[in-house]
PDB file of C-alpha atoms and ligand atoms in Angstrom:
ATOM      1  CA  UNK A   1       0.000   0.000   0.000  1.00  0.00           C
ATOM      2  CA  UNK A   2       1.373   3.659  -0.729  1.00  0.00           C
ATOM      3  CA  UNK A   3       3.036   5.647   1.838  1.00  0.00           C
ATOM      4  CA  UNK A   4       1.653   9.082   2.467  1.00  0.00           C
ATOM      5  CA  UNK A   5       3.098  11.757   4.237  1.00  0.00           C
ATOM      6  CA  UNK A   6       2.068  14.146   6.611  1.00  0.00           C
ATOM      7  CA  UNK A   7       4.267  17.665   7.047  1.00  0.00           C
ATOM      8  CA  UNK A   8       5.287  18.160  10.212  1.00  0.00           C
ATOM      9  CA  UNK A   9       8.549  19.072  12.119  1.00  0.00           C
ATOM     10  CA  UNK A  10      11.616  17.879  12.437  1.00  0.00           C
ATOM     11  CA  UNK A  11      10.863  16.580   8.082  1.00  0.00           C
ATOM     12  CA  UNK A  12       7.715  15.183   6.283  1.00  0.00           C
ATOM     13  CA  UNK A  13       6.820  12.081   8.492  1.00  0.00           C
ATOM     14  CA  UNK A  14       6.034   9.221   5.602  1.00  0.00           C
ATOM     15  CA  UNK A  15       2.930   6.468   6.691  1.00  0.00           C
ATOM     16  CA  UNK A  16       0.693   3.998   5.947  1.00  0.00           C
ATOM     17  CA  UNK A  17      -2.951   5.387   6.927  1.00  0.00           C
ATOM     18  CA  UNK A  18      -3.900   1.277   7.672  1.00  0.00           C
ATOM     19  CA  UNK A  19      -0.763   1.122  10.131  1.00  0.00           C
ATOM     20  CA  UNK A  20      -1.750   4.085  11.890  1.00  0.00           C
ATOM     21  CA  UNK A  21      -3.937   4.898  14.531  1.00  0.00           C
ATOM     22  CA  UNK A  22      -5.158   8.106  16.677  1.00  0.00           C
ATOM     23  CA  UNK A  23      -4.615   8.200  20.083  1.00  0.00           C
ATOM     24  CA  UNK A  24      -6.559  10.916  22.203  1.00  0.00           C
ATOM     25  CA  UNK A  25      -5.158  10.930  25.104  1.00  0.00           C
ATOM     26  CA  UNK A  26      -7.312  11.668  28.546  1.00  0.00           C
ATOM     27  CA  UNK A  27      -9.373  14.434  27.230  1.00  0.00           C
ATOM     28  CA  UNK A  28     -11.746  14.017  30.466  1.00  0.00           C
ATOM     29  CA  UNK A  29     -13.698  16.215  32.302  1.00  0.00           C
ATOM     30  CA  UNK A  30     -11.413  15.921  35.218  1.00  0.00           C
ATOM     31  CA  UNK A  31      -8.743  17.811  32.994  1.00  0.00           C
ATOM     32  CA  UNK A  32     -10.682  20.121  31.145  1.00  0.00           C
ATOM     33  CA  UNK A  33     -13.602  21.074  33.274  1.00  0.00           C
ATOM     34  CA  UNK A  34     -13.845  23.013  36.181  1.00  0.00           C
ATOM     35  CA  UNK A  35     -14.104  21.187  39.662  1.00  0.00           C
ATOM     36  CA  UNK A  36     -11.926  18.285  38.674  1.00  0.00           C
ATOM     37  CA  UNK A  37      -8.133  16.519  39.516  1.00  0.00           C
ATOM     38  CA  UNK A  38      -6.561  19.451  37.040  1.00  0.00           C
ATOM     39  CA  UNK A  39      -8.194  22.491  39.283  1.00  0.00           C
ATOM     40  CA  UNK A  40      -7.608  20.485  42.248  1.00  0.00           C
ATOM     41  CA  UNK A  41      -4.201  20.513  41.469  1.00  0.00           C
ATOM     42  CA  UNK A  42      -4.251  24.581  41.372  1.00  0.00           C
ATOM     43  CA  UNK A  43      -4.248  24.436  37.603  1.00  0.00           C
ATOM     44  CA  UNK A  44      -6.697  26.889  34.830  1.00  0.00           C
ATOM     45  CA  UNK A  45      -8.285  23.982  32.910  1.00  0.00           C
ATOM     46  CA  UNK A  46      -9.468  26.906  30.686  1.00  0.00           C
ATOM     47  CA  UNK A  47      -6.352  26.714  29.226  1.00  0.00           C
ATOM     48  CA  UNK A  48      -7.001  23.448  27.655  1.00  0.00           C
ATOM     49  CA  UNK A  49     -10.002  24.545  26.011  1.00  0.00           C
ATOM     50  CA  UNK A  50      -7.911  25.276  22.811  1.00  0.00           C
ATOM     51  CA  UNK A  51      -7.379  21.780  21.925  1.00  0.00           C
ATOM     52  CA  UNK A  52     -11.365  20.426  21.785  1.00  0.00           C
ATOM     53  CA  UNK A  53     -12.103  21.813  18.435  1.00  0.00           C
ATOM     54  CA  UNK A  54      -9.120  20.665  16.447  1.00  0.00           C
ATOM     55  CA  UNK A  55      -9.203  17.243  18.153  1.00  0.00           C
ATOM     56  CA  UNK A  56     -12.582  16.844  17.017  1.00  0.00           C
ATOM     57  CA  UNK A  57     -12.293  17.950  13.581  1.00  0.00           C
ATOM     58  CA  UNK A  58      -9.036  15.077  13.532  1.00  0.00           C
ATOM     59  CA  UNK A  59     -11.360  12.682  15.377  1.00  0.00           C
ATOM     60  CA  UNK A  60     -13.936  13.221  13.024  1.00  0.00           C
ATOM     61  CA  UNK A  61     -11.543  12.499   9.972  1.00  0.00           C
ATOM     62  CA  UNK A  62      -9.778   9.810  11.222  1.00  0.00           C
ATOM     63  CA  UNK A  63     -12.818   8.115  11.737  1.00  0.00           C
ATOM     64  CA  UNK A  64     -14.077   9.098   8.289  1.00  0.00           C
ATOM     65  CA  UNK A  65     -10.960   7.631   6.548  1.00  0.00           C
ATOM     66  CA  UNK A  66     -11.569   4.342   8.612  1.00  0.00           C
ATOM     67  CA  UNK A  67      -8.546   4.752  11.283  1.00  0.00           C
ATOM     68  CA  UNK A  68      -8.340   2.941  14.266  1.00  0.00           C
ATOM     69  CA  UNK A  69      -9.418   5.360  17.272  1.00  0.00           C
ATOM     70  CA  UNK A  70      -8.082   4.818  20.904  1.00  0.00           C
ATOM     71  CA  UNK A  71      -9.423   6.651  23.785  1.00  0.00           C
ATOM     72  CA  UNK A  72      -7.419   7.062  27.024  1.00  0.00           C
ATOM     73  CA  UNK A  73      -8.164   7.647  30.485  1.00  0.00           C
ATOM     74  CA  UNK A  74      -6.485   8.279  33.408  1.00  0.00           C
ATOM     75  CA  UNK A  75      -8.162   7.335  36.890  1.00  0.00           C
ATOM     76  CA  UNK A  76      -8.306   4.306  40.000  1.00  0.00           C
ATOM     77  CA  UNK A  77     -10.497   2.185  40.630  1.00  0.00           C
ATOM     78  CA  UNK A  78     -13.401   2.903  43.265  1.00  0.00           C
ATOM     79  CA  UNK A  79     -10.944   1.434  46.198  1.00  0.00           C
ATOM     80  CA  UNK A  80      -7.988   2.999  45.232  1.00  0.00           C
ATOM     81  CA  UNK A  81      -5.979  -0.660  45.040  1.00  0.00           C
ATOM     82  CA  UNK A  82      -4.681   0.889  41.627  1.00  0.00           C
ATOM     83  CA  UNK A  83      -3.165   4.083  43.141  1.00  0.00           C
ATOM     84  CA  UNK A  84       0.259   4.500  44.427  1.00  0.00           C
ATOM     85  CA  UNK A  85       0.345   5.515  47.958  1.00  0.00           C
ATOM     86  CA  UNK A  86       2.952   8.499  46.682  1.00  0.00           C
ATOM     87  CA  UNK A  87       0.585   9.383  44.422  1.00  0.00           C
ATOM     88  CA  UNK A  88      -2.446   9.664  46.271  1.00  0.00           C
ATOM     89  CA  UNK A  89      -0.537  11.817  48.759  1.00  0.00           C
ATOM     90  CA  UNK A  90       1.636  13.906  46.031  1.00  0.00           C
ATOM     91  CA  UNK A  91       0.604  17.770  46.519  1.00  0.00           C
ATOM     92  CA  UNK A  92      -0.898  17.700  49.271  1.00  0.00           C
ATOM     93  CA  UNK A  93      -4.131  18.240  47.933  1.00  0.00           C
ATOM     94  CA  UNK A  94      -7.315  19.297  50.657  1.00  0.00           C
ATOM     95  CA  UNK A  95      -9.316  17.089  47.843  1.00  0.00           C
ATOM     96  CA  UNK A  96      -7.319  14.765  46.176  1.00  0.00           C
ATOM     97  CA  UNK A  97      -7.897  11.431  44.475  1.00  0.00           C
ATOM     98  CA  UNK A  98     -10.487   9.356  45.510  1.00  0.00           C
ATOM     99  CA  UNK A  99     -11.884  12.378  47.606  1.00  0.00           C
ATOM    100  CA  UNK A 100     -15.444  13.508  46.706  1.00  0.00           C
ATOM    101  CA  UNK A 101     -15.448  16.652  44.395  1.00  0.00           C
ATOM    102  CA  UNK A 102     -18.211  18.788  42.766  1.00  0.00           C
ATOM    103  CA  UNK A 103     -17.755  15.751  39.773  1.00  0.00           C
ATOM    104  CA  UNK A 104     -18.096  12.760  41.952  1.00  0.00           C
ATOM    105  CA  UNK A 105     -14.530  10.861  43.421  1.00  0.00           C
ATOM    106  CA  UNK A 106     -11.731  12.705  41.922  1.00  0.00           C
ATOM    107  CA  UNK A 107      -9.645  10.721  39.458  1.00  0.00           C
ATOM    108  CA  UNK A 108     -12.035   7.336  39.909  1.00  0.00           C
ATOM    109  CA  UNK A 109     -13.625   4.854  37.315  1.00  0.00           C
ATOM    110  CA  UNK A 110     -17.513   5.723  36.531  1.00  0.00           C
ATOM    111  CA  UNK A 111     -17.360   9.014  38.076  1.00  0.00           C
ATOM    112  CA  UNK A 112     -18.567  12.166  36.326  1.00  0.00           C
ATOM    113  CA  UNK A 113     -15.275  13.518  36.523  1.00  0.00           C
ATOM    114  CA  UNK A 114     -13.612  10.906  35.093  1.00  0.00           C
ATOM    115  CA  UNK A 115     -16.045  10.584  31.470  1.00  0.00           C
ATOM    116  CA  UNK A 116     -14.295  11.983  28.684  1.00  0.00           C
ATOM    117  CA  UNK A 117     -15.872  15.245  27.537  1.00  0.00           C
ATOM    118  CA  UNK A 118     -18.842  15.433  25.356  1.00  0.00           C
ATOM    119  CA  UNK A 119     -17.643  17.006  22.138  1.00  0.00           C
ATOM    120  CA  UNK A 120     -14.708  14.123  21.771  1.00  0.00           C
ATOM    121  CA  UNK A 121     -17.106  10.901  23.258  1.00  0.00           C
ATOM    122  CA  UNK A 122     -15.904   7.920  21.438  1.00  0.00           C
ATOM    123  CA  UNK A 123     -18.009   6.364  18.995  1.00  0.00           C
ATOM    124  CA  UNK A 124     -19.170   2.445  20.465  1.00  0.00           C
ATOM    125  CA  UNK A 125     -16.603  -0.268  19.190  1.00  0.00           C
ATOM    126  CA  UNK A 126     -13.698   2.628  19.788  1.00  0.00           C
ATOM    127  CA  UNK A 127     -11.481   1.343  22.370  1.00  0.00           C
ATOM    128  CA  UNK A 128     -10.991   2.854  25.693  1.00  0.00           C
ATOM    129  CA  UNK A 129      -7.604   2.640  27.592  1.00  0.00           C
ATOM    130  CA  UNK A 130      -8.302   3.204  31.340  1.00  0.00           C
ATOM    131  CA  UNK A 131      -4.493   3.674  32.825  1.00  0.00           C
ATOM    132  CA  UNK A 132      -3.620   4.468  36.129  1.00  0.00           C
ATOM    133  CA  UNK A 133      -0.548   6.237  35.226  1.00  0.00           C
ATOM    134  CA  UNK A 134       0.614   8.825  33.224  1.00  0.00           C
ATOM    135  CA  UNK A 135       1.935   6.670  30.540  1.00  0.00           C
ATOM    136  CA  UNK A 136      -0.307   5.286  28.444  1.00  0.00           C
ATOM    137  CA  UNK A 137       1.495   2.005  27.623  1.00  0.00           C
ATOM    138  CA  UNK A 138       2.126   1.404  32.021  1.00  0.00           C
ATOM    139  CA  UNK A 139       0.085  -1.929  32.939  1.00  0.00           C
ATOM    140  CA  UNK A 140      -2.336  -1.467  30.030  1.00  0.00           C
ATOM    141  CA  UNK A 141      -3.130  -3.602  26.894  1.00  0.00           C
ATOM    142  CA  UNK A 142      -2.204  -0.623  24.540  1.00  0.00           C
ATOM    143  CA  UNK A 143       0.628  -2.515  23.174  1.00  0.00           C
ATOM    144  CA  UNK A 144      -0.936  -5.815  22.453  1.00  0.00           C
ATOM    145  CA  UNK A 145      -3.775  -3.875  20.771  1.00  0.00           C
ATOM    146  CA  UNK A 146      -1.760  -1.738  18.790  1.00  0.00           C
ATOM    147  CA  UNK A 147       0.376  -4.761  17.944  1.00  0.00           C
ATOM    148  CA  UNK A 148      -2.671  -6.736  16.758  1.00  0.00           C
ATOM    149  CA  UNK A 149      -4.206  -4.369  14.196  1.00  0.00           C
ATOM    150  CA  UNK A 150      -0.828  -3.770  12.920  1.00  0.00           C
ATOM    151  CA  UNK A 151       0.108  -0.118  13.955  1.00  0.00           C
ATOM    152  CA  UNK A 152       3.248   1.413  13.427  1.00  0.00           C
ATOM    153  CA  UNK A 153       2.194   5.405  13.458  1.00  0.00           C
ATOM    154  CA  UNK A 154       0.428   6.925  16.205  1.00  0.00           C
ATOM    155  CA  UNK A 155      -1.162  10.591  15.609  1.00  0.00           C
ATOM    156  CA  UNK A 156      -1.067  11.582  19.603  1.00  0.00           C
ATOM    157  CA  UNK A 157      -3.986  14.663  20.388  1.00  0.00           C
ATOM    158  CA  UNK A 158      -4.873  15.031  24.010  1.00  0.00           C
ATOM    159  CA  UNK A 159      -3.731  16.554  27.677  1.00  0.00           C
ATOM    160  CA  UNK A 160      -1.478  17.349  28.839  1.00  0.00           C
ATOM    161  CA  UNK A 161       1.138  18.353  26.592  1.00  0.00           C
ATOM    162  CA  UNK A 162       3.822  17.231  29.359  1.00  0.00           C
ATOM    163  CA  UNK A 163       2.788  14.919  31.528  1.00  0.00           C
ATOM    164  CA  UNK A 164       0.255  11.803  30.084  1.00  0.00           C
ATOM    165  CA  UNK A 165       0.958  13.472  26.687  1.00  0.00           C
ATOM    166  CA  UNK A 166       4.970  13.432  26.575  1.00  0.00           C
ATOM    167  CA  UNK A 167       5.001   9.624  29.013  1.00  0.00           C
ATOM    168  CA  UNK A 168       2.879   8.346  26.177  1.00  0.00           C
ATOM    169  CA  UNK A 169       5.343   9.442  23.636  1.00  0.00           C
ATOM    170  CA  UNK A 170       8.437   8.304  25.239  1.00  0.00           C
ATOM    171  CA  UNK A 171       7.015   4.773  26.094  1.00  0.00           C
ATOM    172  CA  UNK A 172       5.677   4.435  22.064  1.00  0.00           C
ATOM    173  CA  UNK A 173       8.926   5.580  20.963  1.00  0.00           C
ATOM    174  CA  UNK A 174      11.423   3.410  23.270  1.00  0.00           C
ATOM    175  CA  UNK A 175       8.497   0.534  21.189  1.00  0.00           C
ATOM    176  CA  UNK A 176       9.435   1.243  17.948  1.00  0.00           C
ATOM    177  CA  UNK A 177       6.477   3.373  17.089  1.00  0.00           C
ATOM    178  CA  UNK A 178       6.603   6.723  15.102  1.00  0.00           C
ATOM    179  CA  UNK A 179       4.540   9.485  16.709  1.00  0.00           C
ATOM    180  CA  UNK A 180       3.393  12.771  15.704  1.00  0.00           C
ATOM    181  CA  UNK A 181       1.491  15.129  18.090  1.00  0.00           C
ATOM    182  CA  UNK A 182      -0.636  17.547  16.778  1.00  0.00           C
ATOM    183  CA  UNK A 183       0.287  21.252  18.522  1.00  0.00           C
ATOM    184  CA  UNK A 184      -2.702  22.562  18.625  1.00  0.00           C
ATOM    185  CA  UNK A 185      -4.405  19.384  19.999  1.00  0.00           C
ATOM    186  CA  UNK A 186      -3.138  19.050  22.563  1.00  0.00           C
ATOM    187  CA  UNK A 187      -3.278  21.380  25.711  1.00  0.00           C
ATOM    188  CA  UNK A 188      -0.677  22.332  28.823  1.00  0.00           C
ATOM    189  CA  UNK A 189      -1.749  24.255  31.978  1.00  0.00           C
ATOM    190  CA  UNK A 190       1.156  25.896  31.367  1.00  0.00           C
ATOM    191  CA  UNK A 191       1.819  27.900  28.562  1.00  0.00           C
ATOM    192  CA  UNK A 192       6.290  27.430  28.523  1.00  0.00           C
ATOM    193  CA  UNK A 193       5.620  23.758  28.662  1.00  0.00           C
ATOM    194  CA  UNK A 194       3.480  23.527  26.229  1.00  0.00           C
ATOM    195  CA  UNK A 195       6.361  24.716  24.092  1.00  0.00           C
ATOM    196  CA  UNK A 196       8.938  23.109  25.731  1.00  0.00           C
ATOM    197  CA  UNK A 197       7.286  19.772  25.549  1.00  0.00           C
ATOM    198  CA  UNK A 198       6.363  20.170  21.796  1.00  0.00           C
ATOM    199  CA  UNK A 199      10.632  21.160  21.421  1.00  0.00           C
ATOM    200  CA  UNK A 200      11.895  18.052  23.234  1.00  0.00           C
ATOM    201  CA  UNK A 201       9.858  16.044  20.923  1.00  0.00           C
ATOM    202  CA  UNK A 202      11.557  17.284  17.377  1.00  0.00           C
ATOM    203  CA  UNK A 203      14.933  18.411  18.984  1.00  0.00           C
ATOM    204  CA  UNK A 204      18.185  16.064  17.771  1.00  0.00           C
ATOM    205  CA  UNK A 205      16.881  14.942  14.717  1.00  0.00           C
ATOM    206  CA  UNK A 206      13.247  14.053  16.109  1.00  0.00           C
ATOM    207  CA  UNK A 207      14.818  12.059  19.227  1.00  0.00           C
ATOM    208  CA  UNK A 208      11.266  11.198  20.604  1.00  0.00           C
ATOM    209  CA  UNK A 209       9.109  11.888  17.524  1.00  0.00           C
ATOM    210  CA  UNK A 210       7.301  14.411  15.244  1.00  0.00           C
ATOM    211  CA  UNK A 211       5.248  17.715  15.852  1.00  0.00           C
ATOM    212  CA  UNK A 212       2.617  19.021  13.349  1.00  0.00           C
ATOM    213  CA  UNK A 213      -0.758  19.834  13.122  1.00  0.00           C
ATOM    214  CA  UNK A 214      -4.659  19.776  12.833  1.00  0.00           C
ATOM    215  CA  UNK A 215      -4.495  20.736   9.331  1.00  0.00           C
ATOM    216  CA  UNK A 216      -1.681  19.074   8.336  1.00  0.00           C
ATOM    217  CA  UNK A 217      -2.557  15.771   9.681  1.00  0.00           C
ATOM    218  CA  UNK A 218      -6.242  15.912   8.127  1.00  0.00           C
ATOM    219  CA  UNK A 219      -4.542  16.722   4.724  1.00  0.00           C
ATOM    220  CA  UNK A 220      -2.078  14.059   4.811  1.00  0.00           C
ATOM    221  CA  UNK A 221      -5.253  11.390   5.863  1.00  0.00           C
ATOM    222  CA  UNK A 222      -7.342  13.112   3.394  1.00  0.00           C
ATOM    223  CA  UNK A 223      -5.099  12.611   0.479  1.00  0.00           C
ATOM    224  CA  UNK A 224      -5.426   8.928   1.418  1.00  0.00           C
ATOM    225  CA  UNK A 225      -8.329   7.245  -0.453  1.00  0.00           C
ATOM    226  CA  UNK A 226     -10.005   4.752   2.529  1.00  0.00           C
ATOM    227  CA  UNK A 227      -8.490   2.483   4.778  1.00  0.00           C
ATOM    228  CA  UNK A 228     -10.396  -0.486   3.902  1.00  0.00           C
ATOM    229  CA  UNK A 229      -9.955   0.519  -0.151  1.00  0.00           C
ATOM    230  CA  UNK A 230      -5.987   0.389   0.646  1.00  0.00           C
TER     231      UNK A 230
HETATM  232  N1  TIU B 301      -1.325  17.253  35.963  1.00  0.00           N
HETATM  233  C1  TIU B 301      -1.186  17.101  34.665  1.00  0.00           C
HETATM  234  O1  TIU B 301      -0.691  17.999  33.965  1.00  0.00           O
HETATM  235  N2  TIU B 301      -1.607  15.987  34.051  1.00  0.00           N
HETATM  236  C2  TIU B 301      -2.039  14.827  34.632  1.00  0.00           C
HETATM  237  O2  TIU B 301      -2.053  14.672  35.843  1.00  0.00           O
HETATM  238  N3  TIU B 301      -2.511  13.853  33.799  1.00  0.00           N
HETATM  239  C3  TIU B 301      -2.500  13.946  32.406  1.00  0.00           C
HETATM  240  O3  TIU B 301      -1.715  14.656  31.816  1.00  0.00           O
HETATM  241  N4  TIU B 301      -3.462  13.276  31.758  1.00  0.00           N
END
């Protein structure tokens, strides 16, 4: 099947849309909306507001052109058995995981907090990745999914930039996979690390992967007839 390419930074990023799959990566309400783990943590989830719309507009082509779609999530189970100690007690927090918020249990499984947001639900048969790390690939069945359908690119959207965002990348790339993360879908609470994130990423030749864009990205999977005609 021909390669395509998608422009992005540190060169033109060449792959197969079949052997590639988005990842969106913990766009919950806990992140983005107000009264969840990000505010707990002193953060202005507002800030994150910029990536919905672009991360829908990929979601919505990917899923046109037939890609594979994986959903993450970060959060513990109801009795906490998943959460490290240190990180239940990191920050200090006077709610913190597991503690009851204005979205239900902070950072826990079927709470409101914890459902990704509206505007980026994923469609039924689109697999869901619930992680209790930062990392998406960390005690999860990413891997062996990814594996399975044969996936070599990922196209990484989601929050935030640094944290869940940039562990994700560095476990896919120490796996052999090429990513590119779209910059303006994904989201930092704070503005230098958005940039410095998206730099570490293309720096020394592309040492942990690519950087483009929305519009890039849906041009490159555009100019690709169908998944299943391929
Ligand atoms: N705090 C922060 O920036 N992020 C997280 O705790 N998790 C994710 O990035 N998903």
């Amino acid at each position: 099947m021909a390669e395509r390419v998608i422009m992005a930074e540190p060169y033109p990023l060449a792959f197969q849309p079949n052997a590639t799959a988005l990842l969106i990566i913990d766009m919950q309400r806990d992140f983005l909306q107000s009264g969840g783990f990000g505010e707990m943590l002193g953060n202005d989830v507002s800030l994150l507001r910029s990536a919905v719309a672009p991360c829908q507009k990929v979601l919505e082509t990917a899923r046109a052109m037939g890609l594979l779609v994986i959903h993450t999530r970060e959060g513990h189970r109801p009795d906490l058995s998943d959460a490290p100690p240190t990180k239940l007690s990191r920050g200090r927090l006077a709610v913190g995981i597991g503690d009851k918020g204005p979205m239900g249990r902070v950072l826990v499984r079927g709470e409101q907090g914890h459902e990704i947001i509206p505007e980026l639900s994923p469609f039924p048969g689109e697999p869901i990745i619930d992680k209790s790390g930062k990392g998406s690939f960390y005690e999860t069945d990413l891997d062996l999914m990814l594996r399975n359908h044969g996936i070599k690119t990922l196209i990484v959207c989601g929050v935030t930039t640094e944290v869940c965002v940039h562990s994700t990348v560095r476990q896919a790339n120490d796996r052999g996979y090429e990513c590119v993360v779209l910059s303006d879908c994904v989201g930092s609470y704070l503005p230098e690390f958005q940039r410095a994130g998206l730099a570490m990423i293309t720096a020394q030749g592309g040492i942990l992967g690519w950087v483009s864009d929305s519009s890039a990205a849906i041009s490159a999977l555009r100019s690709a007839s169908s998944v299943e005609e391929n």
